[in-house]
mmCIF file of N, CA and C in Angstrom:
data_model
loop_
_atom_site.group_PDB
_atom_site.id
_atom_site.type_symbol
_atom_site.label_atom_id
_atom_site.label_comp_id
_atom_site.label_asym_id
_atom_site.label_seq_id
_atom_site.Cartn_x
_atom_site.Cartn_y
_atom_site.Cartn_z
ATOM 1 N N MET S 1 102.476 125.558 48.825
ATOM 2 C CA MET S 1 101.942 126.599 49.829
ATOM 3 C C MET S 1 100.998 126.030 50.683
ATOM 4 N N GLY S 2 100.565 124.943 50.362
ATOM 5 C CA GLY S 2 99.288 124.094 51.044
ATOM 6 C C GLY S 2 99.777 123.722 52.218
ATOM 7 N N SER S 3 100.922 123.318 52.333
ATOM 8 C CA SER S 3 101.545 122.611 53.202
ATOM 9 C C SER S 3 102.081 123.691 54.405
ATOM 10 N N TRP S 4 102.224 124.922 54.220
ATOM 11 C CA TRP S 4 102.416 125.935 55.105
ATOM 12 C C TRP S 4 101.603 126.123 55.889
ATOM 13 N N ALA S 5 100.174 126.371 55.430
ATOM 14 C CA ALA S 5 98.884 126.870 55.838
ATOM 15 C C ALA S 5 98.596 125.619 56.812
ATOM 16 N N ALA S 6 98.907 124.334 56.379
ATOM 17 C CA ALA S 6 98.592 122.849 57.360
ATOM 18 C C ALA S 6 99.497 123.003 58.428
ATOM 19 N N PHE S 7 100.917 123.345 58.241
ATOM 20 C CA PHE S 7 101.733 123.748 59.528
ATOM 21 C C PHE S 7 101.412 124.559 60.463
ATOM 22 N N ARG S 8 100.940 125.643 59.510
ATOM 23 C CA ARG S 8 100.462 126.671 60.664
ATOM 24 C C ARG S 8 99.347 126.449 61.817
ATOM 25 N N ARG S 9 98.022 125.717 61.208
ATOM 26 C CA ARG S 9 97.288 125.268 61.637
ATOM 27 C C ARG S 9 97.612 124.222 62.564
ATOM 28 N N ARG S 10 98.210 123.333 62.500
ATOM 29 C CA ARG S 10 98.678 122.268 63.370
ATOM 30 C C ARG S 10 99.473 123.166 64.650
ATOM 31 N N TRP S 11 100.465 123.860 64.233
ATOM 32 C CA TRP S 11 101.238 124.753 65.110
ATOM 33 C C TRP S 11 100.338 125.206 66.202
ATOM 34 N N PHE S 12 99.084 126.129 65.553
ATOM 35 C CA PHE S 12 98.635 126.950 66.341
ATOM 36 C C PHE S 12 97.647 125.568 67.274
ATOM 37 N N ALA S 13 96.880 124.440 66.571
ATOM 38 C CA ALA S 13 96.390 123.916 67.359
ATOM 39 C C ALA S 13 97.195 123.276 68.846
ATOM 40 N N TYR S 14 98.355 122.858 68.508
ATOM 41 C CA TYR S 14 99.460 122.444 69.602
ATOM 42 C C TYR S 14 99.626 123.590 70.479
ATOM 43 N N LEU S 15 99.942 124.949 70.397
ATOM 44 C CA LEU S 15 99.503 126.170 71.110
ATOM 45 C C LEU S 15 98.599 126.035 72.177
ATOM 46 N N CYS S 16 97.599 126.167 71.405
ATOM 47 C CA CYS S 16 96.207 126.244 72.092
ATOM 48 C C CYS S 16 96.136 124.960 73.083
ATOM 49 N N ALA S 17 96.555 124.042 72.667
ATOM 50 C CA ALA S 17 96.508 122.705 73.651
ATOM 51 C C ALA S 17 97.476 123.014 74.849
ATOM 52 N N ALA S 18 98.674 123.617 74.594
ATOM 53 C CA ALA S 18 99.616 123.812 75.502
ATOM 54 C C ALA S 18 99.034 124.705 76.487
ATOM 55 N N ILE S 19 98.432 125.749 75.904
ATOM 56 C CA ILE S 19 97.930 126.600 77.117
ATOM 57 C C ILE S 19 96.802 126.511 77.955
ATOM 58 N N LEU S 20 95.979 125.600 77.385
ATOM 59 C CA LEU S 20 94.810 125.125 78.090
ATOM 60 C C LEU S 20 95.678 124.009 79.167
ATOM 61 N N THR S 21 96.483 123.059 78.819
ATOM 62 C CA THR S 21 97.014 122.410 79.565
ATOM 63 C C THR S 21 97.449 123.264 80.700
ATOM 64 N N VAL S 22 98.196 124.232 80.310
ATOM 65 C CA VAL S 22 98.903 125.037 81.664
ATOM 66 C C VAL S 22 98.119 125.581 82.351
ATOM 67 N N ALA S 23 96.910 125.791 81.763
ATOM 68 C CA ALA S 23 95.910 126.737 82.502
ATOM 69 C C ALA S 23 95.242 125.811 83.524
ATOM 70 N N PHE S 24 94.725 124.882 82.902
ATOM 71 C CA PHE S 24 94.254 123.566 83.914
ATOM 72 C C PHE S 24 95.107 123.098 84.744
ATOM 73 N N VAL S 25 96.343 122.708 84.359
ATOM 74 C CA VAL S 25 96.928 122.633 85.659
ATOM 75 C C VAL S 25 97.107 123.466 86.919
ATOM 76 N N GLY S 26 97.365 124.885 86.444
ATOM 77 C CA GLY S 26 97.849 126.086 87.158
ATOM 78 C C GLY S 26 96.358 126.132 88.060
ATOM 79 N N LEU S 27 95.034 126.088 87.462
ATOM 80 C CA LEU S 27 93.946 126.024 88.170
ATOM 81 C C LEU S 27 93.670 124.933 89.416
ATOM 82 N N ARG S 28 94.066 123.613 88.827
ATOM 83 C CA ARG S 28 94.029 122.851 89.752
ATOM 84 C C ARG S 28 95.349 122.581 91.107
ATOM 85 N N VAL S 29 96.441 123.544 90.764
ATOM 86 C CA VAL S 29 97.398 123.498 91.656
ATOM 87 C C VAL S 29 96.875 124.857 92.846
ATOM 88 N N TRP S 30 96.153 126.159 92.023
ATOM 89 C CA TRP S 30 95.742 127.046 92.925
ATOM 90 C C TRP S 30 94.454 126.405 93.636
ATOM 91 N N ASP S 31 93.648 125.760 93.186
ATOM 92 C CA ASP S 31 92.420 125.150 93.894
ATOM 93 C C ASP S 31 91.752 125.845 94.607
ATOM 94 N N PRO S 32 91.079 126.871 93.939
ATOM 95 C CA PRO S 32 89.798 128.034 94.618
ATOM 96 C C PRO S 32 89.071 127.383 95.309
ATOM 97 N N ALA S 33 88.109 127.884 95.972
ATOM 98 C CA ALA S 33 87.007 127.453 96.860
ATOM 99 C C ALA S 33 85.964 127.067 95.956
ATOM 100 N N PRO S 34 85.631 127.306 94.911
ATOM 101 C CA PRO S 34 84.386 126.958 94.018
ATOM 102 C C PRO S 34 84.760 125.818 93.575
ATOM 103 N N LEU S 35 86.150 125.854 93.023
ATOM 104 C CA LEU S 35 86.659 124.706 92.224
ATOM 105 C C LEU S 35 86.672 123.623 93.047
ATOM 106 N N GLN S 36 87.179 123.912 94.427
ATOM 107 C CA GLN S 36 87.168 122.774 95.498
ATOM 108 C C GLN S 36 85.759 121.788 96.098
ATOM 109 N N PHE S 37 84.901 122.736 96.230
ATOM 110 C CA PHE S 37 83.368 122.536 96.454
ATOM 111 C C PHE S 37 82.839 121.779 95.087
ATOM 112 N N LEU S 38 82.967 122.116 93.951
ATOM 113 C CA LEU S 38 82.603 121.460 92.901
ATOM 114 C C LEU S 38 83.093 119.870 92.831
ATOM 115 N N ARG S 39 84.445 119.784 92.952
ATOM 116 C CA ARG S 39 85.373 118.843 92.991
ATOM 117 C C ARG S 39 84.886 117.508 94.183
ATOM 118 N N LEU S 40 84.536 118.423 95.219
ATOM 119 C CA LEU S 40 84.035 117.292 96.503
ATOM 120 C C LEU S 40 82.539 116.796 96.297
ATOM 121 N N LYS S 41 81.829 117.871 95.837
ATOM 122 C CA LYS S 41 80.255 117.228 95.298
ATOM 123 C C LYS S 41 80.239 116.260 94.440
ATOM 124 N N THR S 42 81.341 116.360 93.561
ATOM 125 C CA THR S 42 81.243 115.487 92.314
ATOM 126 C C THR S 42 81.694 114.435 92.810
ATOM 127 N N PHE S 43 82.663 113.947 93.644
ATOM 128 C CA PHE S 43 82.908 112.883 94.448
ATOM 129 C C PHE S 43 81.794 112.483 94.825
ATOM 130 N N ASP S 44 80.975 113.197 96.101
ATOM 131 C CA ASP S 44 79.952 112.470 96.821
ATOM 132 C C ASP S 44 78.904 112.208 95.880
ATOM 133 N N ILE S 45 78.834 112.609 94.686
ATOM 134 C CA ILE S 45 77.658 111.907 93.660
ATOM 135 C C ILE S 45 78.391 110.652 93.333
ATOM 136 N N TYR S 46 79.296 110.599 92.851
ATOM 137 C CA TYR S 46 80.139 109.234 92.318
ATOM 138 C C TYR S 46 79.842 108.356 93.631
ATOM 139 N N GLN S 47 80.245 108.668 94.750
ATOM 140 C CA GLN S 47 79.984 107.434 95.748
ATOM 141 C C GLN S 47 78.459 106.979 95.882
ATOM 142 N N ARG S 48 77.794 108.058 95.922
ATOM 143 C CA ARG S 48 76.232 107.795 96.220
ATOM 144 C C ARG S 48 75.593 107.052 94.789
ATOM 145 N N LEU S 49 76.124 107.167 93.501
ATOM 146 C CA LEU S 49 75.576 106.192 92.324
ATOM 147 C C LEU S 49 76.338 105.065 92.448
ATOM 148 N N HIS S 50 77.765 104.938 92.927
ATOM 149 C CA HIS S 50 78.440 103.821 92.937
ATOM 150 C C HIS S 50 79.166 103.533 93.954
ATOM 151 N N PRO S 51 78.533 103.000 95.201
ATOM 152 C CA PRO S 51 79.245 103.236 96.116
ATOM 153 C C PRO S 51 80.457 101.995 96.179
ATOM 154 N N ARG S 52 81.364 102.013 97.225
ATOM 155 C CA ARG S 52 82.460 101.022 97.391
ATOM 156 C C ARG S 52 81.926 99.936 97.965
ATOM 157 N N ALA S 53 82.226 98.574 97.422
ATOM 158 C CA ALA S 53 81.584 97.358 97.966
ATOM 159 C C ALA S 53 82.142 96.921 99.562
ATOM 160 N N ASP S 54 81.269 96.752 100.090
ATOM 161 C CA ASP S 54 81.682 96.399 101.548
ATOM 162 C C ASP S 54 82.138 94.991 101.686
ATOM 163 N N GLU S 55 83.371 94.713 101.437
ATOM 164 C CA GLU S 55 84.012 93.616 101.697
ATOM 165 C C GLU S 55 84.495 93.091 103.065
ATOM 166 N N PRO S 56 84.607 91.962 103.616
ATOM 167 C CA PRO S 56 85.336 91.954 104.782
ATOM 168 C C PRO S 56 86.792 91.629 104.229
ATOM 169 N N LEU S 57 87.444 92.509 105.049
ATOM 170 C CA LEU S 57 89.142 92.433 104.896
ATOM 171 C C LEU S 57 89.772 91.595 106.312
ATOM 172 N N PRO S 58 90.585 90.427 105.904
ATOM 173 C CA PRO S 58 90.981 89.716 106.978
ATOM 174 C C PRO S 58 92.232 90.437 107.759
ATOM 175 N N VAL S 59 91.485 91.106 108.626
ATOM 176 C CA VAL S 59 92.264 91.973 109.616
ATOM 177 C C VAL S 59 92.095 91.234 110.946
ATOM 178 N N ILE S 60 93.122 90.978 111.505
ATOM 179 C CA ILE S 60 93.441 90.369 113.117
ATOM 180 C C ILE S 60 93.632 91.876 114.045
ATOM 181 N N ILE S 61 93.282 91.591 115.115
ATOM 182 C CA ILE S 61 93.584 92.774 115.803
ATOM 183 C C ILE S 61 94.134 92.166 117.342
ATOM 184 N N VAL S 62 95.448 92.631 117.582
ATOM 185 C CA VAL S 62 96.078 91.912 119.003
ATOM 186 C C VAL S 62 96.019 92.956 119.816
ATOM 187 N N ASP S 63 95.777 92.546 120.946
ATOM 188 C CA ASP S 63 95.932 93.541 122.102
ATOM 189 C C ASP S 63 96.948 92.862 123.072
ATOM 190 N N ILE S 64 98.065 93.490 123.122
ATOM 191 C CA ILE S 64 99.309 93.122 123.814
ATOM 192 C C ILE S 64 99.521 93.902 125.243
ATOM 193 N N ASP S 65 99.374 93.522 126.324
ATOM 194 C CA ASP S 65 99.456 94.767 127.388
ATOM 195 C C ASP S 65 100.670 94.153 128.034
ATOM 196 N N GLU S 66 101.093 95.010 129.185
ATOM 197 C CA GLU S 66 102.262 95.107 129.912
ATOM 198 C C GLU S 66 102.558 93.642 130.471
ATOM 199 N N ASP S 67 101.456 92.946 131.122
ATOM 200 C CA ASP S 67 101.501 91.873 131.976
ATOM 201 C C ASP S 67 101.703 90.617 131.012
ATOM 202 N N SER S 68 101.563 90.349 129.654
ATOM 203 C CA SER S 68 101.610 90.104 128.788
ATOM 204 C C SER S 68 103.164 89.803 128.276
ATOM 205 N N LEU S 69 103.584 90.884 128.282
ATOM 206 C CA LEU S 69 105.234 91.223 128.210
ATOM 207 C C LEU S 69 106.043 90.511 129.247
ATOM 208 N N ARG S 70 105.469 90.873 130.595
ATOM 209 C CA ARG S 70 106.516 90.533 131.776
ATOM 210 C C ARG S 70 106.943 89.033 131.667
ATOM 211 N N PRO S 71 108.108 89.065 131.667
ATOM 212 C CA PRO S 71 108.697 87.416 131.816
ATOM 213 C C PRO S 71 108.142 86.717 133.274
ATOM 214 N N THR S 72 107.868 85.290 133.352
ATOM 215 C CA THR S 72 107.125 84.478 134.330
ATOM 216 C C THR S 72 108.569 83.950 134.949
ATOM 217 N N ASP S 73 108.356 82.966 135.640
ATOM 218 C CA ASP S 73 109.458 82.272 136.324
ATOM 219 C C ASP S 73 110.509 81.950 135.864
ATOM 220 N N SER S 74 110.010 81.283 134.917
ATOM 221 C CA SER S 74 110.779 80.327 134.298
ATOM 222 C C SER S 74 111.434 81.284 133.139
ATOM 223 N N GLY S 75 111.700 82.842 133.110
ATOM 224 C CA GLY S 75 112.037 83.469 132.260
ATOM 225 C C GLY S 75 111.675 84.007 130.952
ATOM 226 N N ARG S 76 110.661 83.263 130.929
ATOM 227 C CA ARG S 76 110.082 83.410 129.217
ATOM 228 C C ARG S 76 108.646 84.294 129.303
ATOM 229 N N GLY S 77 108.453 84.784 128.305
ATOM 230 C CA GLY S 77 107.137 85.676 128.410
ATOM 231 C C GLY S 77 105.886 84.592 128.054
ATOM 232 N N ARG S 78 104.943 85.168 128.541
ATOM 233 C CA ARG S 78 103.607 84.087 128.319
ATOM 234 C C ARG S 78 103.074 83.678 127.168
ATOM 235 N N GLY S 79 103.912 83.959 125.868
ATOM 236 C CA GLY S 79 103.307 83.427 124.824
ATOM 237 C C GLY S 79 103.707 81.950 124.461
ATOM 238 N N PRO S 80 103.249 81.425 123.515
ATOM 239 C CA PRO S 80 103.300 79.988 123.442
ATOM 240 C C PRO S 80 104.728 79.513 123.170
ATOM 241 N N ALA S 81 105.112 78.164 123.365
ATOM 242 C CA ALA S 81 106.551 78.020 123.445
ATOM 243 C C ALA S 81 106.947 77.564 122.331
ATOM 244 N N SER S 82 106.444 77.549 121.303
ATOM 245 C CA SER S 82 106.754 77.316 119.993
ATOM 246 C C SER S 82 106.011 77.442 118.969
ATOM 247 N N PRO S 83 106.202 78.219 117.651
ATOM 248 C CA PRO S 83 105.496 78.766 116.638
ATOM 249 C C PRO S 83 104.351 77.680 116.492
ATOM 250 N N SER S 84 104.514 76.590 116.494
ATOM 251 C CA SER S 84 103.550 75.363 116.012
ATOM 252 C C SER S 84 102.504 75.397 116.863
ATOM 253 N N SER S 85 102.830 75.890 118.243
ATOM 254 C CA SER S 85 101.686 75.872 119.192
ATOM 255 C C SER S 85 100.796 76.883 119.212
ATOM 256 N N SER S 86 101.035 77.658 118.300
ATOM 257 C CA SER S 86 99.943 78.876 118.100
ATOM 258 C C SER S 86 98.966 78.638 117.241
ATOM 259 N N THR S 87 97.677 79.258 117.350
ATOM 260 C CA THR S 87 96.813 78.987 116.556
ATOM 261 C C THR S 87 96.739 79.800 115.343
ATOM 262 N N GLY S 88 96.244 79.327 114.483
ATOM 263 C CA GLY S 88 96.049 80.100 112.936
ATOM 264 C C GLY S 88 96.829 79.789 111.993
#
């Protein structure tokens, strides 16, 4: 008989966990205004406590205008003649 009581307790714990999981997922999907406000304020606090490190990113910005794309007298564009003549 002791195992039946343990089974019922375990089953009740699993049922409570499932109900709480469904409730929290439903609350997150619904996302009411107070919960959204609390979530965003918490994120702001995290960012103030541990901001993202400012690391330089290897970014190259290339500005290509219409004149650069227009072919010259030789029929080629104004770019380098071969990949080896480009810098970088």
